[in-house]
Amino acid sequence: MLPEINVIPSDSLVHERISIVVNELEFQKLYKIELRLIHKTGTYRSFGVFKASVSGRIDLRRDAPIRGTYCGVNERGLFESVEPTESVRYGGYFNCTPPVDFEYQLIVTDSQEQLVSKKVFKRRLRHPLVERIEIEETYPSDNDAHNGHEINKIETSSLLDQSRNPKITGTIFKPPGVGPFPTIIDISGTGGGLNEQKGAALASRGFVVLCLAFFKFKNLTDDLLSVDLQYFEDAINYITSLPYTSERIGFQGVSFGGTLVMYLATKFPKIKAVCSINGSFAMDEFSHIRVNGERPPIGIFSPNGGHVRFLNDLMVYTDMVKNITLEDGAEFQFENSTKDTAFRFVSALDDLSVPTVRSTNRLSERLRKLGRIVDVDFVPGGHLLDPPCFPHHPMVYSNIAGLFQTYGGETSLHGKSEFEVWERTVKFFSEHLGAPTPLSDYLRLSAKL
């Protein structure tokens, strides 16, 4: 019989467990199992060299590679350790807007590098029943509501005020059904644009998620420093006005987005669960928003570019952030957040973009003194922690700095953290926003598609 690769299931969501077994191999011979992730940005790759068992079998649930991109027995190891090939632009970003399926090739070769077997399969960020809704809506703030606008869960078209506000722009991911569903807003950082991978994956677990762009996307400004707090107020009012959402919302952000969500929690009482992924302890002169058109108190960097250093020709941003001087009032006013707001910090130990360990310790200590619920998740990894199977980004081109910036982290450890952190984030939002209703069993559904 010819060697056979079994991937079960061959169509799954990114967080689900799958088994990979190769049968009918030669007794005790060495084989390389290579995983290729084929994406619009290029091909990503991982591999392991294994010795077939006495029965001619390699089972990733029980067998460790002799060498490869990961070590030890780990059935997820190939997915955790994918790295970019030369087809991927150096410093480029694994864009998932819209969130296309992850198309994989599994290739088995012998010690002579001859093809033995090949298998194609997929993993999905987005459950097939999750609806993706692109939005560009103008919505009045609470201040306008007090001036004649009734803020209720009614048709939003009756609340539009095209003359005043910039359009709330982004994507809603909605599970099937009428709701109301636990509701989350997700934002990115200083790269701008719109990243939908977290929203699609959270909606596949039963949440409604607004992936909110706030600059460098469609009709929005290209200048982060001109974005106003009111935009986020309008976004909160918009998403909570929909008939299938909740008045209690979660807010999640990564990088500067992780800094910003902490600030927003001190301003808007509808925010009841905050997840900051590698955010800083204050906004700074390169990364801040405006409040009613004015710059709020921020952190100021050392003059003359002090504390700038490079590692392998890549800028290390952490030292600059560690040494900012805070203006009076730049500390987050956590006492203004509601007493039942829960805070979650996802902090990568190897982050070279933000001093996340220092930031988390500093902020969590203040929150605990106020009696707030605090969840801290220190994990190995670099700056961008995404849903499971999302490739590690060791460096990215920084538009603000105009050069390549290191993000830190070892690929296989970073990938492992993404699987583990994701489940704890889902649990956090479920506990503090309400447990979502699980979607239809994916295995039964995919068999019908």
Short mmCIF file of C-alpha atoms in Angstrom, two decimals:
data_model
loop_
_atom_site.label_atom_id
_atom_site.label_comp_id
_atom_site.label_asym_id
_atom_site.label_seq_id
_atom_site.Cartn_x
_atom_site.Cartn_y
_atom_site.Cartn_z
CA MET A 1 0.00 0.00 0.00
CA LEU A 2 1.09 3.57 -0.66
CA PRO A 3 1.82 5.87 2.30
CA GLU A 4 -1.26 7.78 3.44
CA ILE A 5 -1.66 11.05 5.35
CA ASN A 6 -4.69 11.34 7.60
CA VAL A 7 -5.67 14.82 8.81
CA ILE A 8 -8.78 14.66 11.00
CA PRO A 9 -10.75 16.82 10.60
CA SER A 10 -9.56 18.12 7.24
CA ASP A 11 -11.70 21.25 7.64
CA SER A 12 -11.67 22.88 11.07
CA LEU A 13 -11.61 26.11 13.02
CA VAL A 14 -8.17 27.41 14.01
CA HIS A 15 -8.60 26.67 17.72
CA GLU A 16 -9.83 23.09 17.34
CA ARG A 17 -7.70 20.01 17.92
CA ILE A 18 -6.76 18.02 14.85
CA SER A 19 -4.73 14.83 14.46
CA ILE A 20 -2.05 14.19 11.84
CA VAL A 21 -1.02 10.57 11.21
CA VAL A 22 1.04 9.11 8.37
CA ASN A 23 0.64 5.36 7.74
CA GLU A 24 2.25 2.69 5.54
CA LEU A 25 5.79 4.03 5.86
CA GLU A 26 8.96 1.95 5.90
CA PHE A 27 9.94 0.54 9.27
CA GLN A 28 12.31 2.84 11.25
CA LYS A 29 13.08 5.07 8.26
CA LEU A 30 13.44 8.86 8.51
CA TYR A 31 10.83 11.12 6.93
CA LYS A 32 10.35 14.87 6.80
CA ILE A 33 6.85 16.22 7.33
CA GLU A 34 6.59 19.76 5.98
CA LEU A 35 3.62 22.07 6.53
CA ARG A 36 3.02 24.91 4.09
CA LEU A 37 0.53 27.69 4.75
CA ILE A 38 -0.44 29.22 1.40
CA HIS A 39 -1.63 32.80 1.87
CA LYS A 40 -2.14 35.90 -0.27
CA THR A 41 0.94 37.46 1.36
CA GLY A 42 3.12 34.46 0.51
CA THR A 43 3.97 30.98 1.78
CA TYR A 44 4.82 30.12 5.39
CA ARG A 45 6.54 26.87 6.33
CA SER A 46 7.36 24.55 9.22
CA PHE A 47 8.75 21.01 9.34
CA GLY A 48 9.83 18.10 11.46
CA VAL A 49 12.01 15.04 10.75
CA PHE A 50 10.58 11.87 12.29
CA LYS A 51 11.47 8.20 12.50
CA ALA A 52 8.65 5.84 11.52
CA SER A 53 7.57 3.34 14.18
CA VAL A 54 7.90 -0.45 13.91
CA SER A 55 4.43 -0.43 12.37
CA GLY A 56 5.46 2.18 9.76
CA ARG A 57 3.54 5.02 11.37
CA ILE A 58 4.17 8.64 12.44
CA ASP A 59 1.59 10.10 14.81
CA LEU A 60 2.11 13.73 15.88
CA ARG A 61 0.13 13.10 19.06
CA ARG A 62 2.84 10.76 20.35
CA ASP A 63 5.99 11.30 18.25
CA ALA A 64 8.57 14.07 18.68
CA PRO A 65 10.67 15.30 15.77
CA ILE A 66 14.38 14.46 15.72
CA ARG A 67 14.89 17.99 14.42
CA GLY A 68 12.69 20.70 12.94
CA THR A 69 11.02 24.02 13.68
CA TYR A 70 9.72 22.76 17.04
CA CYS A 71 10.74 20.13 19.59
CA GLY A 72 9.04 17.63 21.84
CA VAL A 73 5.75 15.80 21.44
CA ASN A 74 3.28 18.46 20.31
CA GLU A 75 0.40 17.76 17.95
CA ARG A 76 0.10 21.52 17.27
CA GLY A 77 3.83 22.03 16.78
CA LEU A 78 3.76 22.40 13.00
CA PHE A 79 1.02 25.05 13.21
CA GLU A 80 2.75 26.93 16.03
CA SER A 81 6.12 27.19 14.29
CA VAL A 82 5.36 28.31 10.72
CA GLU A 83 7.86 30.88 9.46
CA PRO A 84 7.82 33.07 6.33
CA THR A 85 9.60 31.85 3.23
CA GLU A 86 11.34 34.11 0.72
CA SER A 87 7.98 34.61 -1.03
CA VAL A 88 6.86 36.80 1.91
CA ARG A 89 7.91 40.45 1.81
CA TYR A 90 10.45 41.19 4.53
CA GLY A 91 8.74 42.87 7.46
CA GLY A 92 5.34 42.40 5.84
CA TYR A 93 2.12 41.71 7.72
CA PHE A 94 -0.04 38.59 7.43
CA ASN A 95 -3.15 40.49 6.42
CA CYS A 96 -6.48 38.83 7.22
CA THR A 97 -8.99 41.42 6.06
CA PRO A 98 -11.21 39.81 4.95
CA PRO A 99 -10.43 36.68 6.97
CA VAL A 100 -9.81 34.07 4.27
CA ASP A 101 -9.44 30.40 5.13
CA PHE A 102 -5.96 29.11 5.95
CA GLU A 103 -5.04 26.75 3.10
CA TYR A 104 -2.45 24.15 4.08
CA GLN A 105 -0.33 21.60 2.26
CA LEU A 106 1.20 18.71 4.20
CA ILE A 107 4.14 17.16 2.32
CA VAL A 108 5.97 13.97 3.35
CA THR A 109 9.39 13.24 1.82
CA ASP A 110 11.91 10.47 2.47
CA SER A 111 15.60 10.77 3.38
CA GLN A 112 16.41 11.23 -0.31
CA GLU A 113 13.97 14.17 -0.45
CA GLN A 114 11.65 12.20 -2.70
CA LEU A 115 7.93 12.92 -2.40
CA VAL A 116 6.13 10.18 -0.48
CA SER A 117 2.68 11.69 0.04
CA LYS A 118 0.83 14.99 0.03
CA LYS A 119 -2.39 16.26 1.63
CA VAL A 120 -4.36 19.50 1.27
CA PHE A 121 -6.64 20.76 4.04
CA LYS A 122 -7.89 23.99 5.62
CA ARG A 123 -8.44 25.74 8.92
CA ARG A 124 -10.79 28.70 9.37
CA LEU A 125 -10.82 31.85 11.45
CA ARG A 126 -14.49 32.32 10.65
CA HIS A 127 -17.21 29.74 11.20
CA PRO A 128 -19.31 29.35 8.00
CA LEU A 129 -22.45 30.53 9.83
CA VAL A 130 -20.87 33.79 11.07
CA GLU A 131 -22.06 36.81 9.08
CA ARG A 132 -19.54 39.46 8.03
CA ILE A 133 -21.05 42.98 7.75
CA GLU A 134 -18.99 45.91 6.48
CA ILE A 135 -20.11 49.21 8.01
CA GLU A 136 -19.63 52.91 7.38
CA GLU A 137 -22.18 54.58 9.62
CA THR A 138 -22.46 58.02 11.20
CA TYR A 139 -23.82 57.88 14.72
CA PRO A 140 -24.45 60.57 17.35
CA SER A 141 -22.60 60.64 20.64
CA ASP A 142 -24.25 60.57 24.06
CA ASN A 143 -23.97 64.37 24.12
CA ASP A 144 -26.11 64.54 21.00
CA ALA A 145 -28.54 62.08 22.55
CA HIS A 146 -29.18 64.58 25.31
CA ASN A 147 -29.88 67.20 22.64
CA GLY A 148 -32.78 65.45 21.03
CA HIS A 149 -31.49 62.12 19.72
CA GLU A 150 -33.15 59.10 21.32
CA ILE A 151 -30.54 56.36 21.84
CA ASN A 152 -32.52 53.13 21.68
CA LYS A 153 -32.13 49.76 20.01
CA ILE A 154 -33.90 50.87 16.83
CA GLU A 155 -32.96 51.20 13.20
CA THR A 156 -29.68 53.13 13.15
CA SER A 157 -30.50 54.82 9.85
CA SER A 158 -32.94 57.09 11.71
CA LEU A 159 -30.09 58.28 13.94
CA LEU A 160 -27.64 59.35 11.27
CA ASP A 161 -26.23 62.84 11.38
CA GLN A 162 -24.11 63.12 8.27
CA SER A 163 -23.14 66.74 8.92
CA ARG A 164 -21.18 66.23 12.15
CA ASN A 165 -19.39 62.95 12.66
CA PRO A 166 -16.83 60.94 10.73
CA LYS A 167 -18.20 57.60 9.68
CA ILE A 168 -17.74 54.70 12.08
CA THR A 169 -15.87 52.29 9.86
CA GLY A 170 -15.14 48.62 10.30
CA THR A 171 -16.65 45.16 10.18
CA ILE A 172 -19.21 43.44 12.36
CA PHE A 173 -18.97 39.68 12.80
CA LYS A 174 -22.32 38.26 13.92
CA PRO A 175 -23.13 34.67 14.94
CA PRO A 176 -26.39 33.17 13.67
CA GLY A 177 -29.55 33.99 15.60
CA VAL A 178 -31.34 37.00 17.03
CA GLY A 179 -29.26 37.51 20.18
CA PRO A 180 -28.63 39.48 22.22
CA PHE A 181 -25.04 38.27 22.06
CA PRO A 182 -22.14 39.24 24.35
CA THR A 183 -20.51 42.12 22.50
CA ILE A 184 -16.88 43.13 21.92
CA ILE A 185 -15.09 45.93 20.06
CA ASP A 186 -11.61 45.05 18.78
CA ILE A 187 -8.97 47.55 17.65
CA SER A 188 -5.39 47.44 16.34
CA GLY A 189 -2.42 49.71 16.93
CA THR A 190 -0.24 52.31 15.24
CA GLY A 191 -0.23 50.46 11.92
CA GLY A 192 -3.80 51.61 11.35
CA GLY A 193 -6.11 49.96 8.87
CA LEU A 194 -8.38 47.10 9.82
CA ASN A 195 -7.42 43.65 11.08
CA GLU A 196 -10.27 41.16 11.29
CA GLN A 197 -8.65 37.94 12.52
CA LYS A 198 -9.58 38.36 16.19
CA GLY A 199 -13.12 39.46 15.40
CA ALA A 200 -13.78 36.52 13.09
CA ALA A 201 -12.34 34.02 15.57
CA LEU A 202 -14.23 35.46 18.57
CA ALA A 203 -17.51 35.51 16.62
CA SER A 204 -16.92 31.84 15.83
CA ARG A 205 -17.15 31.26 19.59
CA GLY A 206 -20.49 33.10 19.88
CA PHE A 207 -19.63 36.79 20.40
CA VAL A 208 -20.70 39.74 18.28
CA VAL A 209 -17.55 41.65 17.43
CA LEU A 210 -17.05 45.07 15.86
CA CYS A 211 -13.57 45.25 14.33
CA LEU A 212 -13.18 49.01 14.46
CA ALA A 213 -10.82 50.95 12.20
CA PHE A 214 -9.92 54.43 13.43
CA PHE A 215 -7.33 55.70 10.98
CA LYS A 216 -5.65 54.77 7.67
CA PHE A 217 -8.74 53.03 6.33
CA LYS A 218 -11.31 54.08 3.72
CA ASN A 219 -12.73 57.53 4.56
CA LEU A 220 -10.86 57.87 7.85
CA THR A 221 -7.94 60.18 8.53
CA ASP A 222 -4.39 58.99 7.82
CA ASP A 223 -3.12 60.75 10.95
CA LEU A 224 -3.44 58.88 14.23
CA LEU A 225 -2.82 62.07 16.22
CA SER A 226 -5.93 63.70 14.79
CA VAL A 227 -8.32 60.92 15.91
CA ASP A 228 -10.69 62.14 18.62
CA LEU A 229 -12.13 60.34 21.63
CA GLN A 230 -15.61 61.08 20.30
CA TYR A 231 -15.10 58.57 17.50
CA PHE A 232 -14.89 55.73 20.03
CA GLU A 233 -17.87 57.07 21.95
CA ASP A 234 -19.90 57.03 18.74
CA ALA A 235 -18.72 53.50 17.97
CA ILE A 236 -19.83 52.30 21.40
CA ASN A 237 -23.24 53.95 20.97
CA TYR A 238 -23.58 52.48 17.50
CA ILE A 239 -22.79 48.87 18.37
CA THR A 240 -24.94 48.90 21.52
CA SER A 241 -27.89 50.34 19.55
CA LEU A 242 -28.19 47.23 17.39
CA PRO A 243 -31.02 44.85 18.32
CA TYR A 244 -28.74 41.81 18.67
CA THR A 245 -26.05 43.32 20.95
CA SER A 246 -25.66 43.97 24.66
CA GLU A 247 -25.35 47.21 26.62
CA ARG A 248 -22.37 45.71 28.46
CA ILE A 249 -19.44 45.48 26.10
CA GLY A 250 -15.88 44.25 26.02
CA PHE A 251 -13.04 46.19 24.43
CA GLN A 252 -9.88 44.53 23.16
CA GLY A 253 -6.77 46.09 21.65
CA VAL A 254 -3.22 45.17 20.72
CA SER A 255 -0.10 47.36 20.91
CA PHE A 256 -1.25 51.00 20.98
CA GLY A 257 -4.77 49.59 20.84
CA GLY A 258 -3.94 47.80 24.10
CA THR A 259 -2.92 51.13 25.59
CA LEU A 260 -5.98 52.88 24.27
CA VAL A 261 -8.52 50.39 25.64
CA MET A 262 -7.24 51.10 29.16
CA TYR A 263 -7.82 54.79 28.61
CA LEU A 264 -11.28 54.24 27.10
CA ALA A 265 -12.34 52.17 30.11
CA THR A 266 -11.92 55.27 32.26
CA LYS A 267 -14.27 57.26 30.00
CA PHE A 268 -17.18 55.01 29.03
CA PRO A 269 -19.20 53.07 31.63
CA LYS A 270 -20.60 50.61 29.07
CA ILE A 271 -17.15 48.98 28.92
CA LYS A 272 -17.22 46.11 31.41
CA ALA A 273 -14.38 43.87 30.21
CA VAL A 274 -11.05 45.16 28.89
CA CYS A 275 -8.35 43.04 27.26
CA SER A 276 -5.03 44.78 26.63
CA ILE A 277 -2.59 42.79 24.49
CA ASN A 278 0.93 44.15 24.94
CA GLY A 279 -0.18 47.69 25.62
CA SER A 280 1.84 50.40 27.33
CA PHE A 281 1.27 52.25 30.62
CA ALA A 282 0.46 55.62 28.97
CA MET A 283 -0.11 57.28 25.63
CA ASP A 284 2.96 59.07 24.28
CA GLU A 285 3.83 61.83 21.84
CA PHE A 286 3.94 59.45 18.86
CA SER A 287 0.88 57.42 19.89
CA HIS A 288 -2.12 59.26 21.29
CA ILE A 289 -5.58 60.51 20.41
CA ARG A 290 -7.25 63.86 21.04
CA VAL A 291 -9.99 64.66 23.53
CA ASN A 292 -12.48 67.25 22.29
CA GLY A 293 -9.88 68.40 19.80
CA GLU A 294 -7.13 68.89 22.39
CA ARG A 295 -4.08 66.77 23.15
CA PRO A 296 -4.43 65.10 26.57
CA PRO A 297 -1.51 64.67 28.99
CA ILE A 298 0.92 62.10 27.60
CA GLY A 299 4.39 60.64 28.03
CA ILE A 300 7.31 62.59 26.53
CA PHE A 301 10.35 60.84 25.06
CA SER A 302 13.90 61.75 25.96
CA PRO A 303 15.24 64.63 23.85
CA ASN A 304 17.70 64.06 20.99
CA GLY A 305 16.57 60.47 20.45
CA GLY A 306 17.95 59.16 23.72
CA HIS A 307 17.55 55.46 24.56
CA VAL A 308 17.23 54.42 20.91
CA ARG A 309 19.03 51.17 20.24
CA PHE A 310 19.14 48.60 17.45
CA LEU A 311 19.33 44.81 17.45
CA ASN A 312 20.45 43.20 14.19
CA ASP A 313 19.68 46.49 12.42
CA LEU A 314 16.13 46.50 13.81
CA MET A 315 14.90 49.27 16.08
CA VAL A 316 14.16 48.25 19.68
CA TYR A 317 11.32 50.45 20.90
CA THR A 318 11.05 49.16 24.47
CA ASP A 319 13.90 51.24 25.89
CA MET A 320 12.40 54.45 24.55
CA VAL A 321 9.03 53.68 26.15
CA LYS A 322 10.59 52.71 29.49
CA ASN A 323 12.16 56.13 29.76
CA ILE A 324 9.28 58.43 28.86
CA THR A 325 8.46 61.22 31.29
CA LEU A 326 4.78 61.45 32.15
CA GLU A 327 3.07 64.82 32.13
CA ASP A 328 0.70 65.58 35.00
CA GLY A 329 -2.51 63.66 34.37
CA ALA A 330 -0.99 61.17 31.90
CA GLU A 331 -1.61 58.21 34.22
CA PHE A 332 -4.86 56.39 33.43
CA GLN A 333 -7.59 57.54 35.82
CA PHE A 334 -8.77 54.03 36.69
CA GLU A 335 -10.86 55.35 39.57
CA ASN A 336 -13.21 56.69 36.89
CA SER A 337 -13.90 53.22 35.49
CA THR A 338 -16.96 51.39 36.80
CA LYS A 339 -16.32 49.21 39.82
CA ASP A 340 -17.53 46.08 37.99
CA THR A 341 -15.17 46.53 35.02
CA ALA A 342 -12.73 43.62 34.68
CA PHE A 343 -9.25 44.10 33.23
CA ARG A 344 -7.14 41.50 31.43
CA PHE A 345 -3.47 41.96 30.53
CA VAL A 346 -1.89 39.69 27.92
CA SER A 347 1.83 40.37 28.23
CA ALA A 348 4.55 38.74 26.14
CA LEU A 349 7.77 38.20 28.06
CA ASP A 350 9.94 38.68 24.97
CA ASP A 351 8.24 41.79 23.56
CA LEU A 352 10.81 44.25 22.20
CA SER A 353 8.29 46.87 21.13
CA VAL A 354 6.59 47.68 24.44
CA PRO A 355 7.89 46.99 27.97
CA THR A 356 4.81 44.91 28.65
CA VAL A 357 5.99 43.25 31.86
CA ARG A 358 6.77 46.61 33.45
CA SER A 359 3.55 48.13 32.09
CA THR A 360 1.40 45.24 33.32
CA ASN A 361 2.92 45.23 36.78
CA ARG A 362 2.52 48.99 37.07
CA LEU A 363 -1.10 49.11 35.90
CA SER A 364 -2.35 45.92 37.55
CA GLU A 365 -1.02 47.06 40.94
CA ARG A 366 -3.00 50.30 40.70
CA LEU A 367 -6.14 48.44 39.64
CA ARG A 368 -5.90 45.95 42.49
CA LYS A 369 -5.58 48.79 44.99
CA LEU A 370 -8.88 50.11 43.63
CA GLY A 371 -10.49 46.70 44.09
CA ARG A 372 -10.92 46.03 40.38
CA ILE A 373 -10.96 42.53 38.89
CA VAL A 374 -7.55 41.91 37.29
CA ASP A 375 -6.43 38.98 35.15
CA VAL A 376 -2.72 38.84 34.20
CA ASP A 377 -1.36 36.48 31.54
CA PHE A 378 2.45 36.50 31.21
CA VAL A 379 3.52 34.24 28.33
CA PRO A 380 6.57 33.64 26.10
CA GLY A 381 6.29 35.44 22.78
CA GLY A 382 6.65 38.64 20.82
CA HIS A 383 4.58 41.76 20.37
CA LEU A 384 1.67 40.59 18.20
CA LEU A 385 -0.31 37.81 19.87
CA ASP A 386 -3.15 36.70 17.62
CA PRO A 387 -5.59 33.78 17.36
CA PRO A 388 -4.24 30.23 17.01
CA CYS A 389 -2.34 29.36 13.81
CA PHE A 390 -1.57 33.02 13.08
CA PRO A 391 2.11 33.34 12.03
CA HIS A 392 4.62 35.01 14.32
CA HIS A 393 5.88 38.46 13.27
CA PRO A 394 9.47 38.88 14.52
CA MET A 395 9.68 42.29 12.85
CA VAL A 396 7.37 44.71 11.02
CA TYR A 397 7.96 47.92 9.11
CA SER A 398 6.97 50.87 11.30
CA ASN A 399 5.27 53.70 9.42
CA ILE A 400 5.77 56.04 12.38
CA ALA A 401 9.51 55.42 12.66
CA GLY A 402 10.08 54.91 8.95
CA LEU A 403 12.20 51.80 9.52
CA PHE A 404 11.99 48.15 10.51
CA GLN A 405 11.16 47.48 14.13
CA THR A 406 11.81 44.26 16.04
CA TYR A 407 8.85 42.68 17.82
CA GLY A 408 10.77 39.94 19.62
CA GLY A 409 9.83 36.38 20.45
CA GLU A 410 10.86 32.86 19.42
CA THR A 411 8.51 31.50 16.78
CA SER A 412 7.47 28.13 18.21
CA LEU A 413 7.01 29.49 21.75
CA HIS A 414 5.06 32.46 20.40
CA GLY A 415 2.79 30.13 18.44
CA LYS A 416 2.21 27.94 21.48
CA SER A 417 1.25 31.00 23.52
CA GLU A 418 -1.31 32.04 20.90
CA PHE A 419 -3.23 28.77 21.34
CA GLU A 420 -3.15 28.99 25.13
CA VAL A 421 -3.83 32.71 25.49
CA TRP A 422 -6.77 32.52 23.12
CA GLU A 423 -8.71 30.07 25.26
CA ARG A 424 -8.11 32.16 28.37
CA THR A 425 -9.30 35.30 26.56
CA VAL A 426 -12.50 33.56 25.47
CA LYS A 427 -13.04 32.46 29.08
CA PHE A 428 -12.41 36.02 30.36
CA PHE A 429 -14.98 37.62 28.07
CA SER A 430 -17.47 34.80 28.77
CA GLU A 431 -17.20 35.33 32.52
CA HIS A 432 -17.61 39.10 32.42
CA LEU A 433 -19.95 39.68 29.47
CA GLY A 434 -22.04 36.52 29.65
CA ALA A 435 -21.37 33.07 28.25
CA PRO A 436 -22.01 32.92 24.49
CA THR A 437 -24.09 30.19 22.89
CA PRO A 438 -21.82 27.73 21.08
CA LEU A 439 -22.27 27.57 17.32
CA SER A 440 -23.33 24.43 15.47
CA ASP A 441 -20.88 21.57 15.70
CA TYR A 442 -18.31 22.29 13.04
CA LEU A 443 -17.56 18.66 12.20
CA ARG A 444 -21.17 17.87 11.36
CA LEU A 445 -21.63 21.17 9.52
CA SER A 446 -18.47 20.87 7.41
CA ALA A 447 -19.52 17.41 6.26
CA LYS A 448 -22.55 19.00 4.61
CA LEU A 449 -20.64 21.82 2.88
#
